[in-house]
Short mmCIF file of C-alpha atoms and ligand atoms in Angstrom, two decimals:
data_model
loop_
_atom_site.label_atom_id
_atom_site.label_comp_id
_atom_site.label_asym_id
_atom_site.label_seq_id
_atom_site.Cartn_x
_atom_site.Cartn_y
_atom_site.Cartn_z
CA UNK A 1 -17.14 -14.58 22.13
CA UNK A 2 -16.83 -11.07 20.75
CA UNK A 3 -18.47 -9.21 23.67
CA UNK A 4 -15.59 -6.90 24.47
CA UNK A 5 -15.05 -5.91 20.81
CA UNK A 6 -18.76 -5.24 20.39
CA UNK A 7 -18.87 -3.08 23.52
CA UNK A 8 -15.80 -1.18 22.37
CA UNK A 9 -17.26 -0.57 18.92
CA UNK A 10 -20.47 0.74 20.44
CA UNK A 11 -18.51 3.08 22.66
CA UNK A 12 -16.14 4.08 19.85
CA UNK A 13 -19.07 5.23 17.74
CA UNK A 14 -20.02 7.66 20.49
CA UNK A 15 -16.66 9.44 20.26
CA UNK A 16 -15.09 8.70 16.86
CA UNK A 17 -16.81 9.20 13.47
CA UNK A 18 -17.97 5.73 12.45
CA UNK A 19 -16.03 4.37 15.42
CA UNK A 20 -12.77 4.20 13.45
CA UNK A 21 -9.80 6.36 12.51
CA UNK A 22 -9.66 5.05 8.94
CA UNK A 23 -12.87 4.12 7.09
CA UNK A 24 -12.26 0.57 5.76
CA UNK A 25 -11.49 -0.67 9.28
CA UNK A 26 -15.16 -0.40 10.23
CA UNK A 27 -15.94 -3.54 8.19
CA UNK A 28 -19.03 -1.97 6.58
CA UNK A 29 -18.32 -3.44 3.14
CA UNK A 30 -18.50 -6.98 4.53
CA UNK A 31 -21.23 -6.28 7.05
CA UNK A 32 -19.32 -7.08 10.23
CA UNK A 33 -18.51 -5.33 13.47
CA UNK A 34 -14.72 -5.18 13.52
CA UNK A 35 -12.71 -7.08 16.11
CA UNK A 36 -10.79 -4.63 18.32
CA UNK A 37 -7.17 -5.71 18.42
CA UNK A 38 -5.37 -5.89 21.74
CA UNK A 39 -1.98 -7.31 20.75
CA UNK A 40 0.04 -8.91 17.98
CA UNK A 41 3.01 -11.23 17.61
CA UNK A 42 4.44 -12.76 14.45
CA UNK A 43 1.52 -13.37 12.09
CA UNK A 44 -1.05 -13.54 14.90
CA UNK A 45 -3.43 -10.87 16.17
CA UNK A 46 -5.48 -11.22 19.34
CA UNK A 47 -8.68 -9.28 19.80
CA UNK A 48 -9.94 -7.69 23.01
CA UNK A 49 -11.79 -10.92 23.88
CA UNK A 50 -8.60 -12.98 23.49
CA UNK A 51 -9.54 -14.60 20.13
CA UNK A 52 -6.51 -15.21 17.90
CA UNK A 53 -6.45 -14.48 14.14
CA UNK A 54 -3.93 -15.31 11.44
CA UNK A 55 -3.22 -11.88 10.02
CA UNK A 56 -3.09 -11.25 6.25
CA UNK A 57 -3.66 -7.49 6.49
CA UNK A 58 -0.22 -6.82 7.95
CA UNK A 59 -1.42 -3.38 9.08
CA UNK A 60 -2.22 -2.78 5.35
CA UNK A 61 1.33 -3.55 4.31
CA UNK A 62 3.95 -2.35 6.80
CA UNK A 63 4.44 -5.53 8.86
CA UNK A 64 6.53 -7.46 6.33
CA UNK A 65 8.63 -8.96 9.16
CA UNK A 66 5.54 -9.92 11.13
CA UNK A 67 4.40 -8.17 14.30
CA UNK A 68 6.65 -7.30 17.25
CA UNK A 69 9.81 -8.51 15.53
CA UNK A 70 12.54 -8.67 18.22
CA UNK A 71 14.94 -6.41 16.25
CA UNK A 72 12.28 -3.73 15.86
CA UNK A 73 11.22 -3.96 19.50
CA UNK A 74 14.86 -3.72 20.62
CA UNK A 75 15.52 -0.72 18.40
CA UNK A 76 12.42 1.01 19.76
CA UNK A 77 13.21 0.14 23.36
CA UNK A 78 16.70 1.61 22.99
CA UNK A 79 15.49 4.70 21.16
CA UNK A 80 12.73 5.54 23.60
CA UNK A 81 15.17 5.83 26.52
CA UNK A 82 16.70 8.80 24.72
CA UNK A 83 13.46 10.75 24.35
CA UNK A 84 10.65 10.72 21.83
CA UNK A 85 11.14 13.81 19.63
CA UNK A 86 13.64 16.66 19.34
CA UNK A 87 12.57 18.60 16.24
CA UNK A 88 16.25 18.74 15.31
CA UNK A 89 18.52 16.73 13.00
CA UNK A 90 19.68 13.32 14.25
CA UNK A 91 22.18 10.64 13.26
CA UNK A 92 19.32 8.13 12.84
CA UNK A 93 17.86 10.23 10.01
CA UNK A 94 21.18 10.23 8.21
CA UNK A 95 21.47 6.45 8.55
CA UNK A 96 17.91 6.04 7.29
CA UNK A 97 18.51 8.31 4.28
CA UNK A 98 21.77 6.56 3.45
CA UNK A 99 20.12 3.14 3.57
CA UNK A 100 17.21 4.25 1.37
CA UNK A 101 19.61 5.76 -1.17
CA UNK A 102 21.61 2.52 -1.31
CA UNK A 103 18.51 0.33 -1.62
CA UNK A 104 16.24 2.27 -4.01
CA UNK A 105 17.82 2.75 -7.47
CA UNK A 106 16.31 6.12 -8.53
CA UNK A 107 16.72 7.92 -5.19
CA UNK A 108 19.79 9.95 -4.39
CA UNK A 109 18.15 12.47 -2.04
CA UNK A 110 15.25 11.64 0.24
CA UNK A 111 13.00 13.61 2.60
CA UNK A 112 11.16 11.88 5.45
CA UNK A 113 7.50 12.69 6.16
CA UNK A 114 4.85 11.15 8.43
CA UNK A 115 2.58 9.21 6.09
CA UNK A 116 2.16 8.02 2.54
CA UNK A 117 -0.39 10.79 2.00
CA UNK A 118 2.19 13.42 2.87
CA UNK A 119 4.70 11.76 0.56
CA UNK A 120 2.42 11.87 -2.50
CA UNK A 121 1.12 15.39 -1.74
CA UNK A 122 4.68 16.66 -1.43
CA UNK A 123 5.87 14.86 -4.56
CA UNK A 124 2.99 16.35 -6.58
CA UNK A 125 3.74 19.83 -5.27
CA UNK A 126 7.41 19.40 -6.12
CA UNK A 127 6.53 18.19 -9.64
CA UNK A 128 4.23 21.18 -10.18
CA UNK A 129 6.91 23.49 -8.82
CA UNK A 130 9.60 22.07 -11.08
CA UNK A 131 7.55 22.00 -14.28
CA UNK A 132 5.40 25.10 -13.69
CA UNK A 133 2.46 23.00 -14.95
CA UNK A 134 -0.85 22.17 -13.25
CA UNK A 135 -2.36 18.89 -14.40
CA UNK A 136 -1.59 15.43 -13.15
CA UNK A 137 -2.47 12.02 -14.52
CA UNK A 138 -3.43 9.16 -12.23
CA UNK A 139 -5.22 5.85 -12.79
CA UNK A 140 -8.73 4.75 -11.83
CA UNK A 141 -8.61 2.62 -8.70
CA UNK A 142 -5.10 3.68 -7.72
CA UNK A 143 -4.99 5.19 -4.26
CA UNK A 144 -2.36 7.73 -3.34
CA UNK A 145 -3.56 8.78 0.10
CA UNK A 146 -6.26 11.35 0.76
CA UNK A 147 -4.68 14.55 -0.56
CA UNK A 148 -7.15 16.75 -2.47
CA UNK A 149 -5.58 16.34 -5.91
CA UNK A 150 -5.52 12.57 -5.64
CA UNK A 151 -9.03 11.79 -4.40
CA UNK A 152 -10.39 11.41 -7.92
CA UNK A 153 -11.58 7.91 -8.97
CA UNK A 154 -9.41 6.61 -6.13
CA UNK A 155 -9.01 3.09 -4.79
CA UNK A 156 -8.96 1.67 -1.25
CA UNK A 157 -11.77 2.99 0.98
CA UNK A 158 -12.89 5.43 -1.72
CA UNK A 159 -13.52 2.42 -3.98
CA UNK A 160 -14.97 0.30 -1.19
CA UNK A 161 -17.61 2.92 -0.50
CA UNK A 162 -18.14 3.79 -4.19
CA UNK A 163 -17.14 7.44 -3.87
CA UNK A 164 -16.07 8.85 -7.30
CA UNK A 165 -14.72 12.07 -5.83
CA UNK A 166 -15.02 13.55 -2.37
CA UNK A 167 -17.12 16.54 -1.34
CA UNK A 168 -14.69 19.07 0.06
CA UNK A 169 -12.29 18.81 -2.85
CA UNK A 170 -12.64 22.06 -4.86
CA UNK A 171 -13.82 21.40 -8.40
CA UNK A 172 -11.09 23.63 -9.78
CA UNK A 173 -8.53 21.35 -8.22
CA UNK A 174 -10.25 18.06 -9.15
CA UNK A 175 -10.34 19.30 -12.75
CA UNK A 176 -6.53 19.34 -12.75
CA UNK A 177 -6.49 15.59 -12.13
CA UNK A 178 -7.02 13.31 -15.10
CA UNK A 179 -7.83 9.73 -14.15
CA UNK A 180 -7.34 7.01 -16.78
CA UNK A 181 -7.84 3.24 -16.91
CA UNK A 182 -4.79 1.30 -15.67
CA UNK A 183 -2.97 -0.80 -18.29
CA UNK A 184 -4.33 1.38 -21.10
CA UNK A 185 -1.29 2.99 -22.67
CA UNK A 186 -3.27 4.33 -25.64
CA UNK A 187 -5.42 6.44 -23.28
CA UNK A 188 -2.27 7.86 -21.68
CA UNK A 189 -0.76 8.67 -25.06
CA UNK A 190 -3.94 10.42 -26.21
CA UNK A 191 -4.05 12.47 -23.01
CA UNK A 192 -0.46 13.57 -23.44
CA UNK A 193 -1.20 14.55 -27.05
CA UNK A 194 -4.07 16.75 -25.88
CA UNK A 195 -2.72 18.20 -22.63
CA UNK A 196 0.99 17.37 -22.72
CA UNK A 197 2.13 20.96 -22.24
CA UNK A 198 0.27 21.25 -18.96
CA UNK A 199 0.89 17.83 -17.42
CA UNK A 200 3.20 18.27 -14.45
CA UNK A 201 3.30 14.64 -13.42
CA UNK A 202 1.97 11.16 -13.91
CA UNK A 203 1.59 9.27 -10.64
CA UNK A 204 1.13 5.50 -10.59
CA UNK A 205 1.21 2.57 -8.20
CA UNK A 206 3.54 0.39 -10.31
CA UNK A 207 1.63 -2.61 -8.99
CA UNK A 208 -1.73 -1.26 -7.83
CA UNK A 209 -2.77 -2.70 -4.47
CA UNK A 210 -5.78 -0.52 -3.76
CA UNK A 211 -8.29 -1.86 -6.31
CA UNK A 212 -7.19 -5.27 -5.16
CA UNK A 213 -3.88 -6.22 -6.71
CA UNK A 214 -3.60 -5.62 -10.45
CA UNK A 215 -0.54 -6.62 -12.44
CA UNK A 216 0.94 -4.14 -14.95
CA UNK A 217 0.94 -5.62 -18.44
CA UNK A 218 4.31 -6.02 -20.15
CA UNK A 219 5.57 -2.64 -21.39
CA UNK A 220 2.88 -0.59 -19.61
CA UNK A 221 5.31 0.91 -17.09
CA UNK A 222 8.00 1.24 -19.78
CA UNK A 223 5.45 3.09 -21.94
CA UNK A 224 4.68 5.48 -19.08
CA UNK A 225 8.39 6.14 -18.68
CA UNK A 226 8.81 6.90 -22.40
CA UNK A 227 5.75 9.16 -22.63
CA UNK A 228 6.54 11.20 -19.52
CA UNK A 229 10.10 11.63 -20.76
CA UNK A 230 9.09 12.86 -24.20
CA UNK A 231 6.55 15.34 -22.76
CA UNK A 232 8.96 16.44 -20.01
CA UNK A 233 6.51 15.39 -17.30
CA UNK A 234 7.63 14.00 -13.98
CA UNK A 235 7.05 10.26 -13.54
CA UNK A 236 6.14 9.53 -9.91
CA UNK A 237 6.14 5.94 -8.71
CA UNK A 238 3.95 5.66 -5.65
CA UNK A 239 5.81 2.81 -3.98
CA UNK A 240 4.11 3.23 -0.62
CA UNK A 241 3.09 -0.44 -0.87
CA UNK A 242 5.60 -1.86 -3.36
CA UNK A 243 8.67 -0.20 -1.83
CA UNK A 244 10.70 -2.88 0.01
CA UNK A 245 7.89 -5.37 -0.70
CA UNK A 246 8.58 -6.53 -4.25
CA UNK A 247 12.34 -6.39 -3.79
CA UNK A 248 15.00 -4.47 -1.90
CA UNK A 249 14.67 -1.64 -4.42
CA UNK A 250 10.90 -1.90 -4.82
CA UNK A 251 8.96 -2.08 -8.08
CA UNK A 252 11.47 0.12 -9.92
CA UNK A 253 14.18 -2.46 -9.34
CA UNK A 254 11.80 -5.37 -9.94
CA UNK A 255 10.66 -4.03 -13.34
CA UNK A 256 13.85 -2.11 -14.08
CA UNK A 257 12.15 1.24 -14.73
CA UNK A 258 13.58 4.45 -13.32
CA UNK A 259 10.98 7.00 -12.15
CA UNK A 260 11.84 10.66 -11.50
CA UNK A 261 10.32 10.72 -8.01
CA UNK A 262 9.41 7.90 -5.65
CA UNK A 263 6.98 7.92 -2.74
CA UNK A 264 7.52 5.53 0.14
CA UNK A 265 5.57 4.68 3.28
CA UNK A 266 4.20 1.65 5.12
CA UNK A 267 7.17 -0.78 5.38
CA UNK A 268 9.64 2.08 5.73
CA UNK A 269 8.22 2.90 9.18
CA UNK A 270 8.32 -0.63 10.58
CA UNK A 271 4.80 -0.06 11.95
CA UNK A 272 5.25 3.57 13.00
CA UNK A 273 3.75 6.52 11.08
CA UNK A 274 6.29 7.30 8.36
CA UNK A 275 6.50 8.23 4.71
CA UNK A 276 9.26 9.51 2.45
CA UNK A 277 9.77 10.85 -1.03
CA UNK A 278 12.94 11.07 -3.02
CA UNK A 279 14.56 11.21 -6.40
CA UNK A 280 17.40 12.64 -8.40
CA UNK A 281 19.57 15.25 -6.76
CA UNK A 282 18.63 18.14 -9.08
CA UNK A 283 14.87 17.58 -8.60
CA UNK A 284 15.08 17.25 -4.81
CA UNK A 285 17.29 20.39 -4.70
CA UNK A 286 14.17 22.44 -5.48
CA UNK A 287 12.85 21.70 -1.96
CA UNK A 288 13.24 24.20 0.89
CA UNK A 289 15.63 25.11 2.48
CA UNK A 290 17.87 24.87 -0.62
CA UNK A 291 15.08 25.48 -3.08
CA UNK A 292 11.78 27.33 -3.33
CA UNK A 293 9.20 24.53 -3.04
CA UNK A 294 8.00 24.44 0.55
CA UNK A 295 7.55 21.26 2.55
CA UNK A 296 8.00 20.64 6.28
CA UNK A 297 7.00 18.55 9.30
CA UNK A 298 7.20 18.95 13.09
CA UNK A 299 7.63 15.23 13.67
CA UNK A 300 9.33 14.35 10.37
CA UNK A 301 12.30 12.05 10.93
CA UNK A 302 11.00 11.21 14.40
CA UNK A 303 13.61 9.15 16.26
CA UNK A 304 11.23 6.32 17.20
CA UNK A 305 9.93 6.03 13.67
CA UNK A 306 13.48 6.08 12.28
CA UNK A 307 14.59 3.40 14.73
CA UNK A 308 11.71 1.05 13.82
CA UNK A 309 12.10 1.71 10.11
CA UNK A 310 15.87 1.24 10.11
CA UNK A 311 15.63 -2.05 12.00
CA UNK A 312 13.09 -3.26 9.43
CA UNK A 313 15.07 -2.18 6.35
CA UNK A 314 18.28 -3.71 7.72
CA UNK A 315 16.63 -7.11 7.86
CA UNK A 316 15.14 -6.67 4.39
CA UNK A 317 18.60 -5.78 3.10
CA UNK A 318 19.91 -9.26 4.04
CA UNK A 319 20.18 -12.11 1.51
CA UNK A 320 17.35 -14.58 0.83
CA UNK A 321 14.58 -12.53 2.43
CA UNK A 322 12.69 -11.96 -0.80
CA UNK A 323 13.15 -15.49 -2.13
CA UNK A 324 11.68 -16.86 1.10
CA UNK A 325 8.74 -14.47 0.84
CA UNK A 326 8.20 -15.38 -2.81
CA UNK A 327 8.21 -19.10 -2.08
CA UNK A 328 5.69 -18.81 0.76
CA UNK A 329 3.50 -16.43 -1.25
CA UNK A 330 3.49 -18.83 -4.18
CA UNK A 331 2.41 -21.62 -1.84
CA UNK A 332 -0.37 -19.46 -0.42
CA UNK A 333 -1.84 -18.02 -3.60
CA UNK A 334 -1.53 -21.14 -5.75
CA UNK A 335 -3.07 -23.11 -2.87
CA UNK A 336 -6.00 -20.68 -2.80
CA UNK A 337 -6.50 -21.11 -6.51
CA UNK A 338 -6.54 -24.91 -6.32
CA UNK A 339 -8.87 -24.91 -3.34
CA UNK A 340 -11.34 -22.71 -5.23
CA UNK A 341 -11.04 -24.82 -8.37
CA UNK A 342 -11.68 -28.01 -6.42
CA UNK A 343 -14.86 -26.45 -5.04
CA UNK A 344 -15.85 -25.35 -8.55
CA UNK A 345 -15.72 -21.66 -7.70
CA UNK A 346 -14.42 -19.34 -10.44
CA UNK A 347 -11.67 -17.06 -9.10
CA UNK A 348 -8.91 -14.92 -10.52
CA UNK A 349 -5.71 -14.58 -8.55
CA UNK A 350 -3.52 -11.55 -9.17
CA UNK A 351 -0.16 -11.61 -7.46
CA UNK A 352 3.27 -10.07 -7.60
CA UNK A 353 5.66 -11.48 -4.99
CA UNK A 354 4.10 -11.21 -1.50
CA UNK A 355 1.11 -9.05 -2.44
CA UNK A 356 -1.94 -10.56 -4.07
CA UNK A 357 -5.70 -10.60 -4.40
CA UNK A 358 -8.41 -13.14 -4.97
CA UNK A 359 -11.27 -11.92 -7.17
CA UNK A 360 -14.50 -13.86 -7.46
CA UNK A 361 -14.94 -13.64 -11.22
CA UNK A 362 -14.12 -15.59 -14.35
CA UNK A 363 -12.27 -13.11 -16.54
CA UNK A 364 -8.85 -11.59 -15.88
CA UNK A 365 -8.81 -8.42 -13.77
CA UNK A 366 -6.51 -5.88 -15.42
CA UNK A 367 -8.05 -2.60 -14.27
CA UNK A 368 -10.54 -1.03 -11.86
CA UNK A 369 -13.53 -1.75 -14.10
CA UNK A 370 -12.56 -5.42 -14.06
CA UNK A 371 -12.14 -5.43 -10.28
CA UNK A 372 -15.59 -3.90 -9.85
CA UNK A 373 -17.12 -6.75 -11.86
CA UNK A 374 -16.08 -9.31 -9.25
CA UNK A 375 -18.82 -10.80 -7.07
CA UNK A 376 -19.17 -8.70 -3.91
CA UNK A 377 -21.66 -11.09 -2.27
CA UNK A 378 -19.32 -14.01 -2.75
CA UNK A 379 -16.45 -12.01 -1.29
CA UNK A 380 -18.55 -11.11 1.73
CA UNK A 381 -19.43 -14.75 2.43
CA UNK A 382 -15.82 -15.83 1.97
CA UNK A 383 -14.63 -13.04 4.22
CA UNK A 384 -17.12 -13.90 6.98
CA UNK A 385 -16.29 -17.60 6.88
CA UNK A 386 -12.56 -16.90 7.08
CA UNK A 387 -13.01 -14.48 9.98
CA UNK A 388 -15.11 -17.04 11.86
CA UNK A 389 -12.35 -19.59 11.36
CA UNK A 390 -9.77 -17.13 12.70
CA UNK A 391 -8.29 -15.64 9.53
CA UNK A 392 -8.04 -11.86 9.39
CA UNK A 393 -8.32 -10.57 5.79
CA UNK A 394 -8.78 -7.01 4.55
CA UNK A 395 -12.53 -6.37 4.76
CA UNK A 396 -12.95 -5.32 1.12
CA UNK A 397 -12.32 -6.88 -2.30
CA UNK A 398 -10.44 -3.69 -3.22
CA UNK A 399 -7.50 -4.35 -0.93
CA UNK A 400 -4.43 -6.57 -1.06
CA UNK A 401 -3.50 -9.65 0.91
CA UNK A 402 0.01 -9.34 2.32
CA UNK A 403 2.29 -12.13 3.46
CA UNK A 404 5.10 -11.56 5.91
CA UNK A 405 8.24 -13.44 6.88
CA UNK A 406 6.32 -14.64 9.95
CA UNK A 407 3.87 -16.66 7.81
CA UNK A 408 5.37 -20.14 8.05
CA UNK A 409 4.47 -22.98 5.71
CA UNK A 410 2.55 -24.53 8.58
CA UNK A 411 0.42 -21.41 9.11
CA UNK A 412 -0.17 -21.10 5.38
CA UNK A 413 -1.22 -24.75 5.20
CA UNK A 414 -3.69 -24.18 8.00
CA UNK A 415 -5.09 -21.09 6.26
CA UNK A 416 -5.53 -23.04 3.01
CA UNK A 417 -7.54 -25.69 4.88
CA UNK A 418 -9.82 -22.94 6.22
CA UNK A 419 -10.15 -21.45 2.73
CA UNK A 420 -11.06 -24.86 1.27
CA UNK A 421 -13.73 -25.20 3.92
CA UNK A 422 -15.05 -21.70 3.14
CA UNK A 423 -15.16 -22.45 -0.59
CA UNK A 424 -16.88 -25.80 -0.07
CA UNK A 425 -19.52 -24.89 2.44
CA UNK A 426 -20.20 -21.20 2.57
CA UNK A 427 -20.30 -19.71 -0.90
C1 PLP W 1 -1.49 3.50 1.90
C2 PLP W 1 -1.14 4.20 0.66
C3 PLP W 1 -0.94 5.58 0.61
C4 PLP W 1 -1.25 6.47 1.79
O1 PLP W 1 -0.46 6.23 2.87
P1 PLP W 1 -0.96 6.69 4.34
O2 PLP W 1 0.20 6.40 5.21
O3 PLP W 1 -2.18 5.89 4.62
O4 PLP W 1 -1.26 8.14 4.24
C5 PLP W 1 -0.48 6.14 -0.55
N1 PLP W 1 -0.22 5.39 -1.63
C6 PLP W 1 -0.41 4.06 -1.64
C7 PLP W 1 -0.08 3.27 -2.85
C8 PLP W 1 -0.90 3.42 -0.49
O5 PLP W 1 -1.14 2.12 -0.52
#
């Protein structure tokens, strides 16, 4: 029974464009009406009709502890008694900044914002301000939020709906963004040779999660570090997904590469709207009020968001968290692979730690072009079968599957049985 969800979607479309506040949620790519979610606990979501789902979207990444974790709920309950926003400095912000600086290797000053989009927009502005240059390099299929400069050949919903660039982004601005194939160091080198003097920054998801998950080839990230250094460009790691997901210190710690600036979001807010960007002291000193590059936010450092984020990061800072996640993720993704193989269905699994993707294709997916070659019809049938069996996946092949600490071996085993059934009977 999905009556309530269907009624809500119908009503939503009367008041909200497409019925949703973020495009991929509408489920258009997989041809479904989305379940409307009423509550969540651990790795389970319940829709408005009371149907439970095992959740592998994790709110698109943030819920690495699972939903409604008692520490996060306690922190929020305590914080809310003291008011919801002051627009003034607080102790919580200082604790948050201190914890980020201790956890993330390249950050020694950090500014909080309200979303990943704000983090990348601000980092790009800062990079342009510091270098006095205009152009930026990004990669096809990487998504860095919906800021004007970054909506060129972007991933996530932009990829799902096949939009190469968005109307509303001035051509003059789009022309300053150069988008290159991921994992192609030669293309980056060539671009630096041609435009090196005017490239302010190179921004990259160190492990892209928005064209589905793609794994950086050995030395790709190292190559980006070397090239940006020799052309005096700013290397920005967009760790909005990978931050606190791959390891305590994110992808930069995991791969041992030090970017100049880092963007954070998702996990850092513990489920509340938060982002952050940070880096070396001298770079961050160019920001107002000490410096001349302007950036601000009425609700930035909001006490509720800080409380939820801090509670989350404190748990992630404890021993064994990431080894547990890795072990469960290995069980999940290798189980998926065997189930598909047993059913004779060609799939490629890309995974780093607790983020991964299943592509219906038979050659390795190393960039956006490869991801786009996967079988969309097959994905749609797989998606629909899983949803019917009570498994909530991201409704697009260009998104990641995220595991959380709440996904027990038992739940994973159950999910793998459903997947085997989907592979056998529905595809
Ligand atoms: C989600 C995401 C963003 C944008 O974050 P929002 O909070 O949705 O604005 C930016 N970069 C990456 C890598 C993301 O996955």
